[in-house]
Coordinates of C-alpha atoms in Angstrom, one line a residue:
M29 CA 43.1 141.1 179.6
G30 CA 41.4 140.5 182.9
E31 CA 41.6 142.7 186.1
L32 CA 44.8 144.7 186.7
R33 CA 47.3 142.6 188.8
G34 CA 49.4 144.6 191.2
T35 CA 49.2 148.0 192.9
H36 CA 50.7 150.8 190.9
V37 CA 51.9 154.0 192.7
P38 CA 54.1 156.2 190.4
V39 CA 57.4 156.9 192.1
L40 CA 58.4 160.6 192.6
L41 CA 55.4 161.6 190.4
E42 CA 55.2 165.3 191.5
R43 CA 58.9 165.8 191.2
C44 CA 58.9 164.3 187.7
L45 CA 56.0 166.6 186.6
E46 CA 57.8 169.6 188.0
L47 CA 61.0 168.8 186.1
L48 CA 59.3 168.0 182.8
A49 CA 56.9 171.0 183.0
P50 CA 59.2 173.7 181.5
A51 CA 59.8 171.5 178.4
L52 CA 56.3 170.2 177.9
G53 CA 54.4 173.4 178.7
R54 CA 56.2 175.9 176.5
G55 CA 53.3 176.4 174.1
G56 CA 52.1 174.5 171.0
R57 CA 52.4 170.8 170.5
T58 CA 55.0 169.1 172.4
V59 CA 56.1 165.4 172.3
H60 CA 56.9 163.4 175.4
V61 CA 58.4 159.9 175.4
D62 CA 57.7 157.5 178.3
A63 CA 60.4 155.0 177.6
T64 CA 59.2 152.5 180.3
L65 CA 55.4 153.0 180.1
G66 CA 54.4 150.2 182.6
L67 CA 51.0 150.8 183.9
A68 CA 51.0 154.4 182.7
G69 CA 50.9 156.2 186.0
H70 CA 53.4 158.9 185.0
A71 CA 52.1 159.0 181.4
E72 CA 48.5 159.7 182.6
A73 CA 49.7 162.5 184.9
V74 CA 51.7 164.1 182.0
L75 CA 48.7 164.0 179.6
Q76 CA 46.5 165.5 182.3
A77 CA 48.9 168.3 183.0
H78 CA 49.7 169.2 179.4
P79 CA 46.7 169.1 177.1
E80 CA 48.7 169.7 174.0
T81 CA 51.4 167.1 174.6
V82 CA 51.6 164.0 172.5
L83 CA 52.7 160.8 174.3
V84 CA 54.9 158.1 172.8
G85 CA 54.8 155.2 175.2
L86 CA 57.2 152.3 174.9
D87 CA 57.1 149.0 176.8
R88 CA 58.3 145.4 176.1
D89 CA 55.6 143.9 178.3
T90 CA 52.4 143.2 176.3
E91 CA 50.3 142.8 179.3
A92 CA 51.4 146.2 180.6
L93 CA 50.6 147.8 177.3
A94 CA 47.1 146.3 177.3
H95 CA 46.4 147.8 180.7
A96 CA 48.0 151.2 179.7
R97 CA 45.8 151.4 176.6
V98 CA 42.7 151.1 178.7
R99 CA 44.0 153.6 181.3
L100 CA 44.9 156.2 178.6
A101 CA 41.8 155.6 176.4
R102 CA 40.4 159.1 176.9
F103 CA 43.7 160.5 175.5
A104 CA 43.7 158.2 172.5
D105 CA 43.9 161.0 169.9
R106 CA 47.3 162.1 171.2
V107 CA 48.8 158.7 172.3
H108 CA 51.1 156.3 170.5
L109 CA 51.7 153.0 172.4
E110 CA 54.5 150.9 171.0
H111 CA 55.6 147.3 171.8
A112 CA 59.4 148.0 172.0
V113 CA 62.4 148.1 174.2
Y114 CA 63.8 151.5 175.0
D115 CA 66.9 151.0 173.0
E116 CA 64.5 151.0 169.9
L117 CA 63.5 154.5 170.6
P118 CA 65.1 156.1 167.5
E119 CA 63.4 153.6 165.2
V120 CA 60.0 154.2 166.9
L121 CA 60.3 158.0 166.6
D122 CA 61.5 157.8 163.0
R123 CA 58.5 155.6 162.1
L124 CA 56.1 158.0 163.8
G125 CA 57.7 161.0 162.1
Y126 CA 59.1 162.8 165.2
P127 CA 62.6 164.1 164.4
S128 CA 62.9 165.5 168.0
V129 CA 61.0 165.4 171.3
D130 CA 60.6 167.7 174.2
G131 CA 60.6 165.2 177.2
V132 CA 61.8 161.7 178.0
L133 CA 61.2 159.7 181.1
F134 CA 62.9 156.4 182.1
D135 CA 61.4 154.7 185.1
L136 CA 63.8 151.8 185.2
G137 CA 63.7 148.4 186.9
V138 CA 60.7 145.9 187.3
S139 CA 57.2 147.2 187.3
S140 CA 54.5 146.7 189.9
L141 CA 52.6 144.5 187.5
Q142 CA 55.6 142.2 187.1
L143 CA 56.4 142.1 190.8
D144 CA 52.8 141.3 191.9
A145 CA 52.0 138.7 189.3
P146 CA 53.1 135.4 190.8
D147 CA 53.3 133.6 187.5
R148 CA 55.9 135.9 186.1
G149 CA 58.7 134.6 188.4
F150 CA 60.2 138.0 189.4
A151 CA 59.5 137.8 193.1
Y152 CA 61.6 135.6 195.4
A153 CA 58.9 135.6 198.1
Q154 CA 56.4 133.7 195.9
D155 CA 56.7 130.4 194.2
A156 CA 56.4 130.6 190.4
P157 CA 58.0 129.3 187.2
L158 CA 61.4 130.8 186.6
D159 CA 60.5 133.1 183.7
M160 CA 61.5 136.8 184.5
R161 CA 61.0 137.9 180.9
M162 CA 59.5 141.4 180.6
D163 CA 58.5 140.5 177.1
Q164 CA 57.0 137.0 177.3
T165 CA 56.9 136.7 173.5
R166 CA 60.6 136.4 173.1
G167 CA 64.0 135.8 174.7
V168 CA 65.5 133.3 177.1
T169 CA 64.0 132.7 180.5
A170 CA 65.6 132.7 183.9
E171 CA 65.1 128.9 184.0
E172 CA 67.3 128.5 180.9
V173 CA 70.0 130.7 182.4
V174 CA 70.0 128.8 185.7
N175 CA 70.0 125.4 184.1
T176 CA 72.4 126.0 181.2
Y177 CA 75.0 128.6 182.0
P178 CA 78.4 127.1 183.1
H179 CA 79.7 128.0 186.5
P180 CA 82.0 130.9 185.4
D181 CA 79.2 132.6 183.4
L182 CA 76.7 132.1 186.2
A183 CA 79.0 133.5 188.8
R184 CA 79.8 136.5 186.6
V185 CA 76.2 137.3 186.1
L186 CA 75.5 137.2 189.9
R187 CA 78.6 139.2 190.8
V188 CA 78.4 141.9 188.1
Y189 CA 74.6 142.4 187.9
G190 CA 73.7 141.5 191.4
E191 CA 76.8 142.8 193.1
E192 CA 76.7 139.5 195.0
K193 CA 79.7 138.8 197.3
F194 CA 78.9 135.1 197.4
A195 CA 78.4 134.7 193.7
G196 CA 80.8 131.7 193.4
R197 CA 79.2 129.8 196.3
I198 CA 75.6 130.4 194.9
A199 CA 76.7 129.3 191.4
S200 CA 78.2 126.1 192.8
A201 CA 75.0 125.3 194.8
I202 CA 73.0 125.9 191.6
I203 CA 75.3 123.6 189.6
R204 CA 75.0 120.8 192.2
E205 CA 71.2 121.1 192.4
R206 CA 70.6 121.0 188.7
E207 CA 72.8 117.8 188.4
R208 CA 70.0 116.2 190.5
G209 CA 67.2 117.7 188.4
R210 CA 66.2 120.8 186.5
I211 CA 65.5 123.9 188.6
T212 CA 62.1 125.3 187.6
S213 CA 60.8 126.9 190.8
S214 CA 61.5 130.5 192.0
A215 CA 61.0 129.2 195.6
R216 CA 63.5 126.5 195.2
L217 CA 66.1 128.9 193.7
A218 CA 65.5 131.3 196.6
E219 CA 66.1 128.6 199.1
L220 CA 69.3 127.5 197.3
V221 CA 70.6 131.1 197.6
R222 CA 69.7 131.4 201.2
E223 CA 71.5 128.1 202.1
S224 CA 74.6 129.3 200.2
I225 CA 75.0 132.5 202.1
P226 CA 76.7 132.4 205.6
A227 CA 74.3 132.9 208.4
P228 CA 75.8 136.2 209.6
A229 CA 75.4 137.7 206.1
R230 CA 71.8 136.6 205.9
R231 CA 70.9 138.8 208.9
T232 CA 71.4 142.1 207.1
G233 CA 70.6 143.5 203.7
G234 CA 67.1 142.2 203.2
H235 CA 66.1 138.9 201.7
P236 CA 69.2 136.8 200.8
A237 CA 67.9 136.1 197.3
K238 CA 67.3 139.7 196.4
R239 CA 70.6 140.3 194.6
T240 CA 70.5 136.9 192.7
F241 CA 67.0 137.6 191.4
Q242 CA 68.0 141.1 190.4
A243 CA 71.0 139.7 188.5
L244 CA 69.0 137.1 186.7
R245 CA 66.3 139.6 185.7
I246 CA 68.9 142.0 184.3
E247 CA 70.6 139.1 182.3
V248 CA 67.3 137.8 180.9
N249 CA 66.1 141.2 179.8
R250 CA 69.5 142.7 178.7
E251 CA 68.6 145.7 180.8
L252 CA 72.0 147.3 181.2
A253 CA 73.0 146.7 177.5
A254 CA 69.7 148.2 176.4
L255 CA 70.1 151.2 178.8
E256 CA 73.7 151.9 177.6
T257 CA 72.4 152.3 174.1
A258 CA 69.1 154.0 175.0
L259 CA 70.3 156.9 177.1
P260 CA 72.6 158.5 174.4
A261 CA 69.9 157.9 171.8
A262 CA 67.3 159.7 174.0
L263 CA 69.6 162.6 174.6
D264 CA 70.2 162.9 170.9
K265 CA 66.5 163.1 170.2
L266 CA 65.8 165.9 172.7
A267 CA 65.2 169.4 171.2
V268 CA 66.8 172.5 172.7
G269 CA 65.0 173.0 176.0
G270 CA 64.0 169.4 176.1
R271 CA 64.4 167.5 179.3
L272 CA 65.3 163.9 180.3
V273 CA 64.4 162.4 183.7
V274 CA 65.7 159.0 184.8
L275 CA 64.6 157.0 187.8
S276 CA 67.1 154.3 188.7
Y277 CA 66.7 151.6 191.4
H278 CA 70.1 150.2 191.8
S279 CA 73.7 151.4 191.5
L280 CA 74.4 149.9 188.1
E281 CA 71.5 151.8 186.4
D282 CA 72.4 155.0 188.2
R283 CA 76.1 154.7 187.3
L284 CA 75.2 154.3 183.6
T285 CA 72.9 157.3 183.8
K286 CA 75.4 159.4 185.6
Q287 CA 78.0 158.7 183.0
A288 CA 75.7 159.3 180.0
L289 CA 74.8 162.8 181.4
A290 CA 78.4 163.6 182.4
D291 CA 79.5 163.1 178.8
R292 CA 77.1 165.8 177.7
V293 CA 77.5 168.5 180.4
R294 CA 81.3 168.8 180.1
S295 CA 83.3 170.6 177.5
T296 CA 85.2 168.2 175.2
G297 CA 87.8 170.8 174.3
P298 CA 91.4 171.1 175.8
I299 CA 91.1 172.5 179.4
D300 CA 94.0 174.9 178.9
L301 CA 92.5 176.9 176.0
P302 CA 91.2 180.4 176.9
V303 CA 88.2 180.0 174.6
E304 CA 85.7 177.2 173.8
L305 CA 86.4 175.5 170.5
P306 CA 83.4 175.3 168.2
G307 CA 81.7 171.9 168.6
S308 CA 83.3 171.2 172.0
E309 CA 80.7 173.1 174.2
P310 CA 78.5 171.3 176.7
T311 CA 75.1 170.4 175.2
F312 CA 73.2 169.7 178.4
R313 CA 73.0 171.1 181.9
L314 CA 72.1 169.1 185.0
L315 CA 68.9 170.0 186.8
S316 CA 70.1 168.8 190.2
R317 CA 73.3 168.3 192.1
G318 CA 73.9 164.6 192.1
A319 CA 71.1 162.0 192.4
E320 CA 67.9 163.1 194.2
L321 CA 66.6 160.8 196.8
P322 CA 63.0 160.2 197.9
G323 CA 61.7 161.9 201.0
E324 CA 60.5 160.1 204.1
A325 CA 56.9 160.8 203.2
E326 CA 57.3 159.2 199.8
V327 CA 58.9 156.0 201.1
T328 CA 56.2 155.8 203.8
A329 CA 53.5 156.0 201.2
N330 CA 55.2 153.8 198.7
P331 CA 57.9 151.5 200.0
R332 CA 59.1 150.6 196.5
A333 CA 60.4 154.1 196.2
A334 CA 63.0 153.5 198.9
S335 CA 65.9 152.7 196.5
V336 CA 65.1 155.3 193.8
R337 CA 67.7 157.7 192.5
L338 CA 66.6 160.5 190.2
R339 CA 68.8 162.4 187.8
A340 CA 67.6 164.9 185.2
A341 CA 69.1 167.2 182.5
E342 CA 68.1 169.8 180.0
R343 CA 69.4 170.3 176.4
I344 CA 70.9 173.7 176.0
D345 CA 72.0 175.7 172.9
P346 CA 75.8 175.9 173.0
Q347 CA 75.8 178.9 170.7
A348 CA 73.4 180.8 172.9
R349 CA 75.4 179.8 175.9
Q350 CA 78.6 181.2 174.3
R351 CA 76.8 184.4 173.3
G352 CA 75.8 184.8 176.9
R353 CA 79.3 184.2 178.1
T354 CA 80.6 186.8 175.7
D355 CA 78.0 189.4 176.8
R356 CA 78.9 188.8 180.5
E357 CA 82.6 189.1 179.7
R358 CA 82.1 192.5 178.0
Y359 CA 80.1 193.7 180.9
R360 CA 82.7 192.5 183.3
R361 CA 85.4 194.4 181.4
R362 CA 83.5 197.6 181.3
V363 CA 82.9 197.4 185.1
K364 CA 86.6 196.6 185.6
G365 CA 87.6 199.6 183.5
M366 CA 85.4 201.9 185.4
H367 CA 87.2 201.1 188.6
Q368 CA 90.7 201.5 187.4
P369 CA 92.6 204.2 189.4
G370 CA 92.7 207.5 187.6
T371 CA 90.1 206.6 185.1
G372 CA 86.5 207.6 184.6
S373 CA 84.7 204.9 182.7
A374 CA 85.5 202.1 180.4
T375 CA 84.6 204.3 177.3
E376 CA 86.8 207.1 178.6
S377 CA 89.8 205.2 179.7
G378 CA 91.0 204.1 176.3
P379 CA 93.1 200.9 175.8
D380 CA 94.3 199.2 178.9
P381 CA 98.0 200.0 179.0
R382 CA 98.7 196.7 180.7
R383 CA 97.3 194.6 177.9
A384 CA 99.4 193.7 174.9
P385 CA 98.1 195.1 171.5
G386 CA 95.5 192.8 170.1
D387 CA 95.0 190.9 173.3
T388 CA 91.3 190.7 174.0
T389 CA 91.2 187.7 176.2
D390 CA 90.6 187.6 179.9
E391 CA 90.4 184.8 182.3
E392 CA 86.8 183.6 182.9
G393 CA 85.9 182.6 186.5
E394 CA 83.4 180.1 187.9
G395 CA 79.8 181.2 187.4
T396 CA 80.4 183.8 184.7

C-alpha cells in the first residue's frame, strides 16, 4: 500500500459528531454508515466517541479503503469496510443483515487522497494522466470523455456539471486540439481551458480550469446520478431517531440534498384539510435552518472546507408526532375554555355554544 498520500483533515468534524451523537449514543448497539469513507477521519472519531457503535464504511476507491483499514484496525471487531458506491447502500446493508441504521454520513466530492495524488489526474495544478476515476478498477476515464464525446455532449457536461459559462468555447477548443492529437495530459487540458476563457473572466473565481475538472470528474464517476439514488435510500434505512448528515461542496450536490430532505419534512396531504391524513405526515425533521456554513476558524485551519455546506435531518415517528399534536390541542382547548367570559373552567363550562354539535375541530397554528 505504501505511505499515505495526501493530508487528511476531516471537515466540520465536531459539528458532525454533535449532530450524530443523539442517534448513536442512545444506549445499546447502534449502526452508523459512513457512505464516503475516504481516509476514515470522520469514521475514526465516531468509533472513538461511541464504543458500542458498529461502522459500515463504503468507498469506491480501493486505495482509500486500504488506508482506512489500517487506520481503523483497532476497531476491527465492529467495522465493516465495503468496496461499493453509495448508491449500493441498500444491497450492502441487506448483505450484512442490518435492516435499519442509526446514523448516515455523506462527505461528498473528491477526497484528500485523490486530490493530492498526482497520478490520479484530479488536480488541474499538477500534470498527470487524465484518469479521474475514484474507482480505478472500472469505468471510463476523463481521457476517454475528452477524446470521444461529440461537441454537444462535451459542452453539456461542462455546462451542467461545471456550471461553466464558456462551455461551448472550451468544448470547441478541445475538439480542435484532439484533431491534432489525443489529449492525455491534465496540464494540457488545463491550458486549453485557460486559453478558451476571456482574459477578464480569468481574473476572478479561482483557477480557470476548476469548473471543467469538476464537471469531468462528476461525469466520469456518475456522482450526481449515484447521489440522487443514494440519498432517498439512506433516508429509508434510518430508524426512528436516526440521523443523516450530508457535507456538500458545490451547488449541484447541495441542491439534490435539499430536495431529498424537503420531500420528507413536508406533509404530502392536501393543505386545506383540517387534519393530517394517515400516511401523509412528515417523516423527518430538519436539524438546522438551511445549509450550515463553516466558520472562519475552520476555513483557516482547513482551506478545503471553504465551500462546504452541511445539511442534517432526523427521522421522526409520525404517529407520535400526531399524538403530541392532539395532546397539545386538548390542552389549548381547556385553557381557552377557562378564559371564556362567564365561565369557570373547561370542565365546568359545558359545550361551547358557538360550536356546531359534533364539531371537535379547531384551527391549529404554527408551532403547536
